[in-house]
Amino acid sequence: MSTNTVDNSRKVTTHRLTEMKHRGEKISMLTAYDFSSARIIDEAGMDVILVGDSASNVMAGNVTTLPITLDQMIYHAKSVMKAVKRALVVVDLPFGSYQGNSKEALASAIRIMKESHAEAVKMEGGAEIRESVERILSAGIPVMGHLGLTPQSINKFGTYNVRAKEEAEAKKLIDDARLLEEIGCFAIVIEKVPAKLAAKVAEELTIPIIGIGAGGGVDGQVLVMHDMLGINKGFSPRFLRRYANLAGVMTDAVQNYIRDVKSGGFPTAEESY
Ligand code: KIV
């Protein structure tokens, strides 16, 4: 194989993401929380699978990401890891598992790595969590940052509106991104900020910037699986492109099944022993 040829069967690593950025190849990232979905997503060729704390919303039905526990994140991560062969699997450290102190943060990250066999963790915040990020990195655990709209801080922000529109917040985001790169994060998710700001960060930093609602000038995109597949019908922000209407497909299938059961049309003789 020539050095210019992209090998899609090769395991994705944190180093490979940096190589992708440097050769201008966009990085695809999507959430997964269970074995069956993770297998489909991995076999489809996704670069990064995020076991996101959005599981709190789309799997558990909570209004925010705050209630999900470390044990629950590990349960989801273990299920995903059993399915994935190629993608890099990143797991969110949930709210309350790393903000207290860096020792607790490291213990949480170690539990995720040891019990799920995932390959990296993601953490929300910049300068305020520096010590925790550094301590986790010092144990050889790759860390992905998360800046801009950080859903674990919803009670501080009060809304899920676009972040960093004002100069002071934009400056803090740039400073935080520089800091996360400097201390050794391998990538940063930037959520719901003006496209121009995200592009500026992606241009300046050497590590990949993965956007969600952050425009096309970044190094890759991430979406929540239930949103992009149209399972989650009640969430329609401007940044979301729906690639399917699985809610519709599932409703039709379930209604057809109900009809067949009620009419006695299922099962037939061929479907019986
Ligand atoms: O939990 C999650 O799904 C995330 C993405 C929105 C980036 O953090």
PDB file of C-alpha atoms and ligand atoms in Angstrom:
ATOM      1  CA  MET A   1       0.000   0.000   0.000  1.00  0.00           C
ATOM      2  CA  SER A   2       1.419   3.435  -0.904  1.00  0.00           C
ATOM      3  CA  THR A   3       1.876   5.960   1.896  1.00  0.00           C
ATOM      4  CA  ASN A   4      -0.872   8.137   0.366  1.00  0.00           C
ATOM      5  CA  THR A   5      -3.507   5.427   0.485  1.00  0.00           C
ATOM      6  CA  VAL A   6      -5.972   5.553   3.383  1.00  0.00           C
ATOM      7  CA  ASP A   7      -6.370   2.147   5.020  1.00  0.00           C
ATOM      8  CA  ASN A   8      -9.947   1.978   6.320  1.00  0.00           C
ATOM      9  CA  SER A   9      -9.486  -1.392   8.002  1.00  0.00           C
ATOM     10  CA  ARG A  10      -6.767  -0.085  10.338  1.00  0.00           C
ATOM     11  CA  LYS A  11      -7.678   0.506  13.987  1.00  0.00           C
ATOM     12  CA  VAL A  12      -8.251   4.193  14.693  1.00  0.00           C
ATOM     13  CA  THR A  13      -5.939   5.572  17.378  1.00  0.00           C
ATOM     14  CA  THR A  14      -5.504   9.023  18.872  1.00  0.00           C
ATOM     15  CA  HIS A  15      -2.334   9.403  16.747  1.00  0.00           C
ATOM     16  CA  ARG A  16      -4.238   8.506  13.636  1.00  0.00           C
ATOM     17  CA  LEU A  17      -6.729  11.318  14.316  1.00  0.00           C
ATOM     18  CA  THR A  18      -3.848  13.797  14.397  1.00  0.00           C
ATOM     19  CA  GLU A  19      -2.551  12.386  11.103  1.00  0.00           C
ATOM     20  CA  MET A  20      -6.036  12.786   9.629  1.00  0.00           C
ATOM     21  CA  LYS A  21      -6.140  16.438  10.648  1.00  0.00           C
ATOM     22  CA  HIS A  22      -2.737  17.054   9.122  1.00  0.00           C
ATOM     23  CA  ARG A  23      -3.662  15.555   5.780  1.00  0.00           C
ATOM     24  CA  GLY A  24      -7.033  17.372   5.782  1.00  0.00           C
ATOM     25  CA  GLU A  25      -9.197  14.267   6.165  1.00  0.00           C
ATOM     26  CA  LYS A  26     -12.338  15.061   8.175  1.00  0.00           C
ATOM     27  CA  ILE A  27     -13.039  12.952  11.265  1.00  0.00           C
ATOM     28  CA  SER A  28     -16.457  11.306  11.711  1.00  0.00           C
ATOM     29  CA  MET A  29     -17.760  10.777  15.242  1.00  0.00           C
ATOM     30  CA  LEU A  30     -21.108   9.522  16.515  1.00  0.00           C
ATOM     31  CA  THR A  31     -22.473   8.408  19.862  1.00  0.00           C
ATOM     32  CA  ALA A  32     -23.407   4.822  20.735  1.00  0.00           C
ATOM     33  CA  TYR A  33     -24.496   3.303  24.016  1.00  0.00           C
ATOM     34  CA  ASP A  34     -25.251  -0.356  23.272  1.00  0.00           C
ATOM     35  CA  PHE A  35     -23.732  -3.404  21.583  1.00  0.00           C
ATOM     36  CA  SER A  36     -26.021  -3.697  18.541  1.00  0.00           C
ATOM     37  CA  SER A  37     -25.876  -0.029  17.502  1.00  0.00           C
ATOM     38  CA  ALA A  38     -22.137   0.164  18.123  1.00  0.00           C
ATOM     39  CA  ARG A  39     -21.560  -2.821  15.829  1.00  0.00           C
ATOM     40  CA  ILE A  40     -23.542  -1.215  12.989  1.00  0.00           C
ATOM     41  CA  ILE A  41     -21.782   2.130  13.437  1.00  0.00           C
ATOM     42  CA  ASP A  42     -18.318   0.570  13.613  1.00  0.00           C
ATOM     43  CA  GLU A  43     -18.879  -1.653  10.590  1.00  0.00           C
ATOM     44  CA  ALA A  44     -20.165   1.394   8.657  1.00  0.00           C
ATOM     45  CA  GLY A  45     -16.688   2.925   9.074  1.00  0.00           C
ATOM     46  CA  MET A  46     -17.074   5.555  11.820  1.00  0.00           C
ATOM     47  CA  ASP A  47     -13.740   6.956  13.025  1.00  0.00           C
ATOM     48  CA  VAL A  48     -14.701   7.722  16.633  1.00  0.00           C
ATOM     49  CA  ILE A  49     -17.541   6.326  18.755  1.00  0.00           C
ATOM     50  CA  LEU A  50     -18.474   8.410  21.767  1.00  0.00           C
ATOM     51  CA  VAL A  51     -20.174   6.725  24.685  1.00  0.00           C
ATOM     52  CA  GLY A  52     -21.681  10.086  25.564  1.00  0.00           C
ATOM     53  CA  ASP A  53     -23.380  11.078  28.768  1.00  0.00           C
ATOM     54  CA  SER A  54     -26.226  12.008  26.396  1.00  0.00           C
ATOM     55  CA  ALA A  55     -27.193   8.425  27.299  1.00  0.00           C
ATOM     56  CA  SER A  56     -28.781  10.138  30.277  1.00  0.00           C
ATOM     57  CA  ASN A  57     -31.240  11.828  27.869  1.00  0.00           C
ATOM     58  CA  VAL A  58     -31.737   9.384  25.029  1.00  0.00           C
ATOM     59  CA  MET A  59     -31.389   6.063  26.865  1.00  0.00           C
ATOM     60  CA  ALA A  60     -32.621   6.877  30.372  1.00  0.00           C
ATOM     61  CA  GLY A  61     -35.122   9.664  29.560  1.00  0.00           C
ATOM     62  CA  ASN A  62     -33.641  12.269  31.892  1.00  0.00           C
ATOM     63  CA  VAL A  63     -34.030  15.963  31.060  1.00  0.00           C
ATOM     64  CA  THR A  64     -30.296  16.664  31.514  1.00  0.00           C
ATOM     65  CA  THR A  65     -27.017  14.735  31.449  1.00  0.00           C
ATOM     66  CA  LEU A  66     -26.493  15.293  35.174  1.00  0.00           C
ATOM     67  CA  PRO A  67     -28.168  12.214  36.692  1.00  0.00           C
ATOM     68  CA  ILE A  68     -26.156   9.531  34.865  1.00  0.00           C
ATOM     69  CA  THR A  69     -23.680   7.761  37.141  1.00  0.00           C
ATOM     70  CA  LEU A  70     -20.175   6.405  36.620  1.00  0.00           C
ATOM     71  CA  ASP A  71     -21.499   2.845  36.998  1.00  0.00           C
ATOM     72  CA  GLN A  72     -24.100   3.486  34.302  1.00  0.00           C
ATOM     73  CA  MET A  73     -21.490   4.989  31.939  1.00  0.00           C
ATOM     74  CA  ILE A  74     -19.294   1.937  32.474  1.00  0.00           C
ATOM     75  CA  TYR A  75     -22.246  -0.355  31.704  1.00  0.00           C
ATOM     76  CA  HIS A  76     -22.807   1.440  28.370  1.00  0.00           C
ATOM     77  CA  ALA A  77     -19.078   1.546  27.575  1.00  0.00           C
ATOM     78  CA  LYS A  78     -18.649  -2.185  28.208  1.00  0.00           C
ATOM     79  CA  SER A  79     -21.536  -2.985  25.838  1.00  0.00           C
ATOM     80  CA  VAL A  80     -20.055  -0.752  23.119  1.00  0.00           C
ATOM     81  CA  MET A  81     -16.531  -2.113  23.541  1.00  0.00           C
ATOM     82  CA  LYS A  82     -17.728  -5.687  22.980  1.00  0.00           C
ATOM     83  CA  ALA A  83     -18.860  -4.650  19.479  1.00  0.00           C
ATOM     84  CA  VAL A  84     -16.212  -2.245  18.231  1.00  0.00           C
ATOM     85  CA  LYS A  85     -13.202  -3.431  16.241  1.00  0.00           C
ATOM     86  CA  ARG A  86     -12.019  -0.357  14.318  1.00  0.00           C
ATOM     87  CA  ALA A  87     -13.289   2.939  15.755  1.00  0.00           C
ATOM     88  CA  LEU A  88     -11.601   4.767  18.602  1.00  0.00           C
ATOM     89  CA  VAL A  89     -13.962   4.569  21.607  1.00  0.00           C
ATOM     90  CA  VAL A  90     -14.140   7.611  23.888  1.00  0.00           C
ATOM     91  CA  VAL A  91     -16.227   7.627  27.079  1.00  0.00           C
ATOM     92  CA  ASP A  92     -17.640  10.685  28.837  1.00  0.00           C
ATOM     93  CA  LEU A  93     -16.683  11.131  32.462  1.00  0.00           C
ATOM     94  CA  PRO A  94     -20.120  11.872  33.950  1.00  0.00           C
ATOM     95  CA  PHE A  95     -21.059  14.873  36.054  1.00  0.00           C
ATOM     96  CA  GLY A  96     -19.736  14.545  39.597  1.00  0.00           C
ATOM     97  CA  SER A  97     -17.043  11.997  38.761  1.00  0.00           C
ATOM     98  CA  TYR A  98     -14.185  14.458  38.142  1.00  0.00           C
ATOM     99  CA  GLN A  99     -15.052  17.984  39.297  1.00  0.00           C
ATOM    100  CA  GLY A 100     -14.391  17.351  43.010  1.00  0.00           C
ATOM    101  CA  ASN A 101     -10.634  16.848  42.937  1.00  0.00           C
ATOM    102  CA  SER A 102      -7.991  15.395  40.670  1.00  0.00           C
ATOM    103  CA  LYS A 103      -7.554  12.218  42.722  1.00  0.00           C
ATOM    104  CA  GLU A 104     -11.232  11.421  42.366  1.00  0.00           C
ATOM    105  CA  ALA A 105     -11.045  12.307  38.660  1.00  0.00           C
ATOM    106  CA  LEU A 106      -8.182   9.871  38.120  1.00  0.00           C
ATOM    107  CA  ALA A 107      -9.991   7.126  40.050  1.00  0.00           C
ATOM    108  CA  SER A 108     -13.073   7.632  37.831  1.00  0.00           C
ATOM    109  CA  ALA A 109     -11.037   7.554  34.615  1.00  0.00           C
ATOM    110  CA  ILE A 110      -9.163   4.433  35.755  1.00  0.00           C
ATOM    111  CA  ARG A 111     -12.455   2.660  36.481  1.00  0.00           C
ATOM    112  CA  ILE A 112     -13.679   3.441  32.956  1.00  0.00           C
ATOM    113  CA  MET A 113     -10.459   2.203  31.343  1.00  0.00           C
ATOM    114  CA  LYS A 114     -10.103  -0.930  33.525  1.00  0.00           C
ATOM    115  CA  GLU A 115     -13.729  -2.054  33.522  1.00  0.00           C
ATOM    116  CA  SER A 116     -14.820  -1.150  29.988  1.00  0.00           C
ATOM    117  CA  HIS A 117     -11.492  -1.380  28.090  1.00  0.00           C
ATOM    118  CA  ALA A 118     -12.333   1.894  26.326  1.00  0.00           C
ATOM    119  CA  GLU A 119      -9.479   3.899  24.855  1.00  0.00           C
ATOM    120  CA  ALA A 120      -9.990   7.482  26.048  1.00  0.00           C
ATOM    121  CA  VAL A 121     -12.178   9.711  28.199  1.00  0.00           C
ATOM    122  CA  LYS A 122     -13.860  13.046  27.479  1.00  0.00           C
ATOM    123  CA  MET A 123     -14.223  15.846  30.028  1.00  0.00           C
ATOM    124  CA  GLU A 124     -16.117  19.145  29.943  1.00  0.00           C
ATOM    125  CA  GLY A 125     -14.296  22.360  30.814  1.00  0.00           C
ATOM    126  CA  GLY A 126     -11.004  24.229  30.493  1.00  0.00           C
ATOM    127  CA  ALA A 127      -8.778  25.938  33.062  1.00  0.00           C
ATOM    128  CA  GLU A 128     -11.107  25.001  35.929  1.00  0.00           C
ATOM    129  CA  ILE A 129     -10.430  21.265  35.442  1.00  0.00           C
ATOM    130  CA  ARG A 130      -6.758  21.575  34.483  1.00  0.00           C
ATOM    131  CA  GLU A 131      -5.432  19.644  37.479  1.00  0.00           C
ATOM    132  CA  SER A 132      -7.787  16.727  36.890  1.00  0.00           C
ATOM    133  CA  VAL A 133      -6.977  16.556  33.181  1.00  0.00           C
ATOM    134  CA  GLU A 134      -3.237  16.618  33.911  1.00  0.00           C
ATOM    135  CA  ARG A 135      -3.496  13.884  36.529  1.00  0.00           C
ATOM    136  CA  ILE A 136      -5.476  11.623  34.190  1.00  0.00           C
ATOM    137  CA  LEU A 137      -3.035  12.265  31.348  1.00  0.00           C
ATOM    138  CA  SER A 138      -0.113  11.468  33.668  1.00  0.00           C
ATOM    139  CA  ALA A 139      -1.570   7.971  34.122  1.00  0.00           C
ATOM    140  CA  GLY A 140      -1.382   7.421  30.354  1.00  0.00           C
ATOM    141  CA  ILE A 141      -5.105   7.882  29.738  1.00  0.00           C
ATOM    142  CA  PRO A 142      -5.875   9.926  26.601  1.00  0.00           C
ATOM    143  CA  VAL A 143      -8.227  12.855  27.229  1.00  0.00           C
ATOM    144  CA  MET A 144     -10.564  14.585  24.773  1.00  0.00           C
ATOM    145  CA  GLY A 145     -11.645  18.058  25.908  1.00  0.00           C
ATOM    146  CA  HIS A 146     -15.120  19.548  25.506  1.00  0.00           C
ATOM    147  CA  LEU A 147     -15.637  23.335  25.302  1.00  0.00           C
ATOM    148  CA  GLY A 148     -18.375  25.780  24.279  1.00  0.00           C
ATOM    149  CA  LEU A 149     -21.787  24.512  25.331  1.00  0.00           C
ATOM    150  CA  THR A 150     -20.988  22.042  28.086  1.00  0.00           C
ATOM    151  CA  PRO A 151     -24.293  20.349  29.014  1.00  0.00           C
ATOM    152  CA  GLN A 152     -23.063  19.282  32.468  1.00  0.00           C
ATOM    153  CA  SER A 153     -23.066  23.023  33.354  1.00  0.00           C
ATOM    154  CA  ILE A 154     -26.648  23.639  32.203  1.00  0.00           C
ATOM    155  CA  ASN A 155     -27.638  24.903  35.639  1.00  0.00           C
ATOM    156  CA  LYS A 156     -24.941  27.569  35.421  1.00  0.00           C
ATOM    157  CA  PHE A 157     -25.802  28.641  31.841  1.00  0.00           C
ATOM    158  CA  GLY A 158     -29.583  28.326  32.240  1.00  0.00           C
ATOM    159  CA  THR A 159     -30.113  27.604  28.517  1.00  0.00           C
ATOM    160  CA  TYR A 160     -28.781  25.461  25.662  1.00  0.00           C
ATOM    161  CA  ASN A 161     -28.324  28.564  23.481  1.00  0.00           C
ATOM    162  CA  VAL A 162     -25.235  29.237  21.331  1.00  0.00           C
ATOM    163  CA  ARG A 163     -22.187  29.945  23.512  1.00  0.00           C
ATOM    164  CA  ALA A 164     -19.213  32.294  23.134  1.00  0.00           C
ATOM    165  CA  LYS A 165     -20.984  34.959  21.062  1.00  0.00           C
ATOM    166  CA  GLU A 166     -19.535  37.672  23.306  1.00  0.00           C
ATOM    167  CA  GLU A 167     -15.858  38.571  23.091  1.00  0.00           C
ATOM    168  CA  ALA A 168     -14.959  37.644  26.671  1.00  0.00           C
ATOM    169  CA  GLU A 169     -16.419  34.144  26.404  1.00  0.00           C
ATOM    170  CA  ALA A 170     -14.859  33.650  22.968  1.00  0.00           C
ATOM    171  CA  LYS A 171     -11.463  34.652  24.386  1.00  0.00           C
ATOM    172  CA  LYS A 172     -11.855  32.205  27.277  1.00  0.00           C
ATOM    173  CA  LEU A 173     -12.731  29.439  24.827  1.00  0.00           C
ATOM    174  CA  ILE A 174      -9.597  30.129  22.775  1.00  0.00           C
ATOM    175  CA  ASP A 175      -7.450  30.253  25.926  1.00  0.00           C
ATOM    176  CA  ASP A 176      -8.981  27.007  27.205  1.00  0.00           C
ATOM    177  CA  ALA A 177      -8.425  25.266  23.859  1.00  0.00           C
ATOM    178  CA  ARG A 178      -4.770  26.365  23.833  1.00  0.00           C
ATOM    179  CA  LEU A 179      -4.388  25.132  27.417  1.00  0.00           C
ATOM    180  CA  LEU A 180      -5.938  21.722  26.689  1.00  0.00           C
ATOM    181  CA  GLU A 181      -3.615  21.272  23.723  1.00  0.00           C
ATOM    182  CA  GLU A 182      -0.590  22.397  25.737  1.00  0.00           C
ATOM    183  CA  ILE A 183      -1.207  19.964  28.598  1.00  0.00           C
ATOM    184  CA  GLY A 184      -1.696  17.050  26.218  1.00  0.00           C
ATOM    185  CA  CYS A 185      -5.341  16.483  25.224  1.00  0.00           C
ATOM    186  CA  PHE A 186      -5.479  14.600  21.905  1.00  0.00           C
ATOM    187  CA  ALA A 187      -8.623  16.367  20.581  1.00  0.00           C
ATOM    188  CA  ILE A 188     -11.357  18.778  21.644  1.00  0.00           C
ATOM    189  CA  VAL A 189     -15.109  18.750  21.027  1.00  0.00           C
ATOM    190  CA  ILE A 190     -16.466  22.271  20.561  1.00  0.00           C
ATOM    191  CA  GLU A 191     -20.230  22.504  20.927  1.00  0.00           C
ATOM    192  CA  LYS A 192     -22.652  25.164  19.678  1.00  0.00           C
ATOM    193  CA  VAL A 193     -20.444  28.204  19.127  1.00  0.00           C
ATOM    194  CA  PRO A 194     -20.190  30.572  16.122  1.00  0.00           C
ATOM    195  CA  ALA A 195     -18.626  28.814  13.115  1.00  0.00           C
ATOM    196  CA  LYS A 196     -15.995  31.540  12.716  1.00  0.00           C
ATOM    197  CA  LEU A 197     -14.706  31.062  16.253  1.00  0.00           C
ATOM    198  CA  ALA A 198     -14.541  27.262  15.957  1.00  0.00           C
ATOM    199  CA  ALA A 199     -12.713  27.536  12.618  1.00  0.00           C
ATOM    200  CA  LYS A 200     -10.180  29.918  14.166  1.00  0.00           C
ATOM    201  CA  VAL A 201      -9.466  27.418  16.963  1.00  0.00           C
ATOM    202  CA  ALA A 202      -9.157  24.535  14.473  1.00  0.00           C
ATOM    203  CA  GLU A 203      -6.759  26.564  12.366  1.00  0.00           C
ATOM    204  CA  GLU A 204      -4.551  27.529  15.284  1.00  0.00           C
ATOM    205  CA  LEU A 205      -4.370  24.216  17.125  1.00  0.00           C
ATOM    206  CA  THR A 206      -2.494  21.139  15.915  1.00  0.00           C
ATOM    207  CA  ILE A 207      -4.862  18.682  17.628  1.00  0.00           C
ATOM    208  CA  PRO A 208      -8.208  17.852  15.968  1.00  0.00           C
ATOM    209  CA  ILE A 209     -11.256  19.991  16.767  1.00  0.00           C
ATOM    210  CA  ILE A 210     -14.513  18.066  16.454  1.00  0.00           C
ATOM    211  CA  GLY A 211     -17.579  20.265  16.155  1.00  0.00           C
ATOM    212  CA  ILE A 212     -21.253  19.896  17.017  1.00  0.00           C
ATOM    213  CA  GLY A 213     -23.168  22.979  15.975  1.00  0.00           C
ATOM    214  CA  ALA A 214     -19.811  24.644  15.333  1.00  0.00           C
ATOM    215  CA  GLY A 215     -19.864  24.928  11.523  1.00  0.00           C
ATOM    216  CA  GLY A 216     -17.811  23.289   8.797  1.00  0.00           C
ATOM    217  CA  GLY A 217     -14.424  24.889   9.418  1.00  0.00           C
ATOM    218  CA  VAL A 218     -13.364  22.316  12.027  1.00  0.00           C
ATOM    219  CA  ASP A 219     -11.593  18.963  11.664  1.00  0.00           C
ATOM    220  CA  GLY A 220     -14.576  16.684  12.180  1.00  0.00           C
ATOM    221  CA  GLN A 221     -18.206  16.433  13.258  1.00  0.00           C
ATOM    222  CA  VAL A 222     -20.037  14.625  16.038  1.00  0.00           C
ATOM    223  CA  LEU A 223     -23.770  14.027  16.439  1.00  0.00           C
ATOM    224  CA  VAL A 224     -25.938  12.087  18.847  1.00  0.00           C
ATOM    225  CA  MET A 225     -27.060   8.852  17.172  1.00  0.00           C
ATOM    226  CA  HIS A 226     -30.711   9.107  18.233  1.00  0.00           C
ATOM    227  CA  ASP A 227     -30.932  12.655  16.846  1.00  0.00           C
ATOM    228  CA  MET A 228     -29.366  11.997  13.425  1.00  0.00           C
ATOM    229  CA  LEU A 229     -31.332   8.778  12.917  1.00  0.00           C
ATOM    230  CA  GLY A 230     -34.611  10.537  13.723  1.00  0.00           C
ATOM    231  CA  ILE A 231     -35.393   8.332  16.722  1.00  0.00           C
ATOM    232  CA  ASN A 232     -35.559  11.371  18.953  1.00  0.00           C
ATOM    233  CA  LYS A 233     -38.296  13.425  17.280  1.00  0.00           C
ATOM    234  CA  GLY A 234     -38.601  16.238  19.796  1.00  0.00           C
ATOM    235  CA  PHE A 235     -35.132  17.748  19.300  1.00  0.00           C
ATOM    236  CA  SER A 236     -34.571  19.898  16.219  1.00  0.00           C
ATOM    237  CA  PRO A 237     -31.756  22.430  16.632  1.00  0.00           C
ATOM    238  CA  ARG A 238     -30.495  24.157  13.476  1.00  0.00           C
ATOM    239  CA  PHE A 239     -27.239  22.176  13.466  1.00  0.00           C
ATOM    240  CA  LEU A 240     -28.955  18.780  13.359  1.00  0.00           C
ATOM    241  CA  ARG A 241     -29.186  16.994  10.020  1.00  0.00           C
ATOM    242  CA  ARG A 242     -31.522  13.993  10.187  1.00  0.00           C
ATOM    243  CA  TYR A 243     -30.253  11.153   7.987  1.00  0.00           C
ATOM    244  CA  ALA A 244     -33.252   8.891   8.622  1.00  0.00           C
ATOM    245  CA  ASN A 245     -36.703   8.823  10.146  1.00  0.00           C
ATOM    246  CA  LEU A 246     -36.301   5.740  12.307  1.00  0.00           C
ATOM    247  CA  ALA A 247     -39.154   6.815  14.580  1.00  0.00           C
ATOM    248  CA  GLY A 248     -41.434   6.579  11.530  1.00  0.00           C
ATOM    249  CA  VAL A 249     -39.919   3.270  10.387  1.00  0.00           C
ATOM    250  CA  MET A 250     -40.269   1.798  13.884  1.00  0.00           C
ATOM    251  CA  THR A 251     -43.838   3.057  14.326  1.00  0.00           C
ATOM    252  CA  ASP A 252     -44.882   1.484  10.987  1.00  0.00           C
ATOM    253  CA  ALA A 253     -43.199  -1.825  11.865  1.00  0.00           C
ATOM    254  CA  VAL A 254     -44.704  -1.951  15.348  1.00  0.00           C
ATOM    255  CA  GLN A 255     -48.192  -1.044  14.047  1.00  0.00           C
ATOM    256  CA  ASN A 256     -47.939  -3.726  11.337  1.00  0.00           C
ATOM    257  CA  TYR A 257     -46.966  -6.277  13.983  1.00  0.00           C
ATOM    258  CA  ILE A 258     -49.886  -5.254  16.230  1.00  0.00           C
ATOM    259  CA  ARG A 259     -52.259  -5.533  13.251  1.00  0.00           C
ATOM    260  CA  ASP A 260     -50.945  -9.013  12.330  1.00  0.00           C
ATOM    261  CA  VAL A 261     -51.155 -10.277  15.930  1.00  0.00           C
ATOM    262  CA  LYS A 262     -54.708  -8.948  16.339  1.00  0.00           C
ATOM    263  CA  SER A 263     -55.869 -10.378  12.997  1.00  0.00           C
ATOM    264  CA  GLY A 264     -54.201 -13.748  13.578  1.00  0.00           C
ATOM    265  CA  GLY A 265     -52.054 -13.141  10.482  1.00  0.00           C
ATOM    266  CA  PHE A 266     -48.882 -13.727  12.485  1.00  0.00           C
ATOM    267  CA  PRO A 267     -47.505 -16.321  12.789  1.00  0.00           C
ATOM    268  CA  THR A 268     -48.247 -18.354   9.646  1.00  0.00           C
ATOM    269  CA  ALA A 269     -47.677 -22.103   9.334  1.00  0.00           C
ATOM    270  CA  GLU A 270     -44.218 -21.372   7.848  1.00  0.00           C
ATOM    271  CA  GLU A 271     -43.353 -19.341  10.909  1.00  0.00           C
ATOM    272  CA  SER A 272     -44.399 -22.158  13.260  1.00  0.00           C
ATOM    273  CA  TYR A 273     -42.706 -25.431  14.375  1.00  0.00           C
TER     274      TYR A 273
HETATM  275  O1  KIV B   1     -22.732  13.257  25.435  1.00  0.00           O
HETATM  276  C1  KIV B   1     -22.660  13.520  24.217  1.00  0.00           C
HETATM  277  O2  KIV B   1     -23.350  12.943  23.379  1.00  0.00           O
HETATM  278  C2  KIV B   1     -21.728  14.568  23.806  1.00  0.00           C
HETATM  279  C3  KIV B   1     -21.812  15.033  22.399  1.00  0.00           C
HETATM  280  C4  KIV B   1     -22.964  15.931  22.223  1.00  0.00           C
HETATM  281  C5  KIV B   1     -20.551  15.660  21.951  1.00  0.00           C
HETATM  282  O3  KIV B   1     -20.971  15.038  24.596  1.00  0.00           O
END
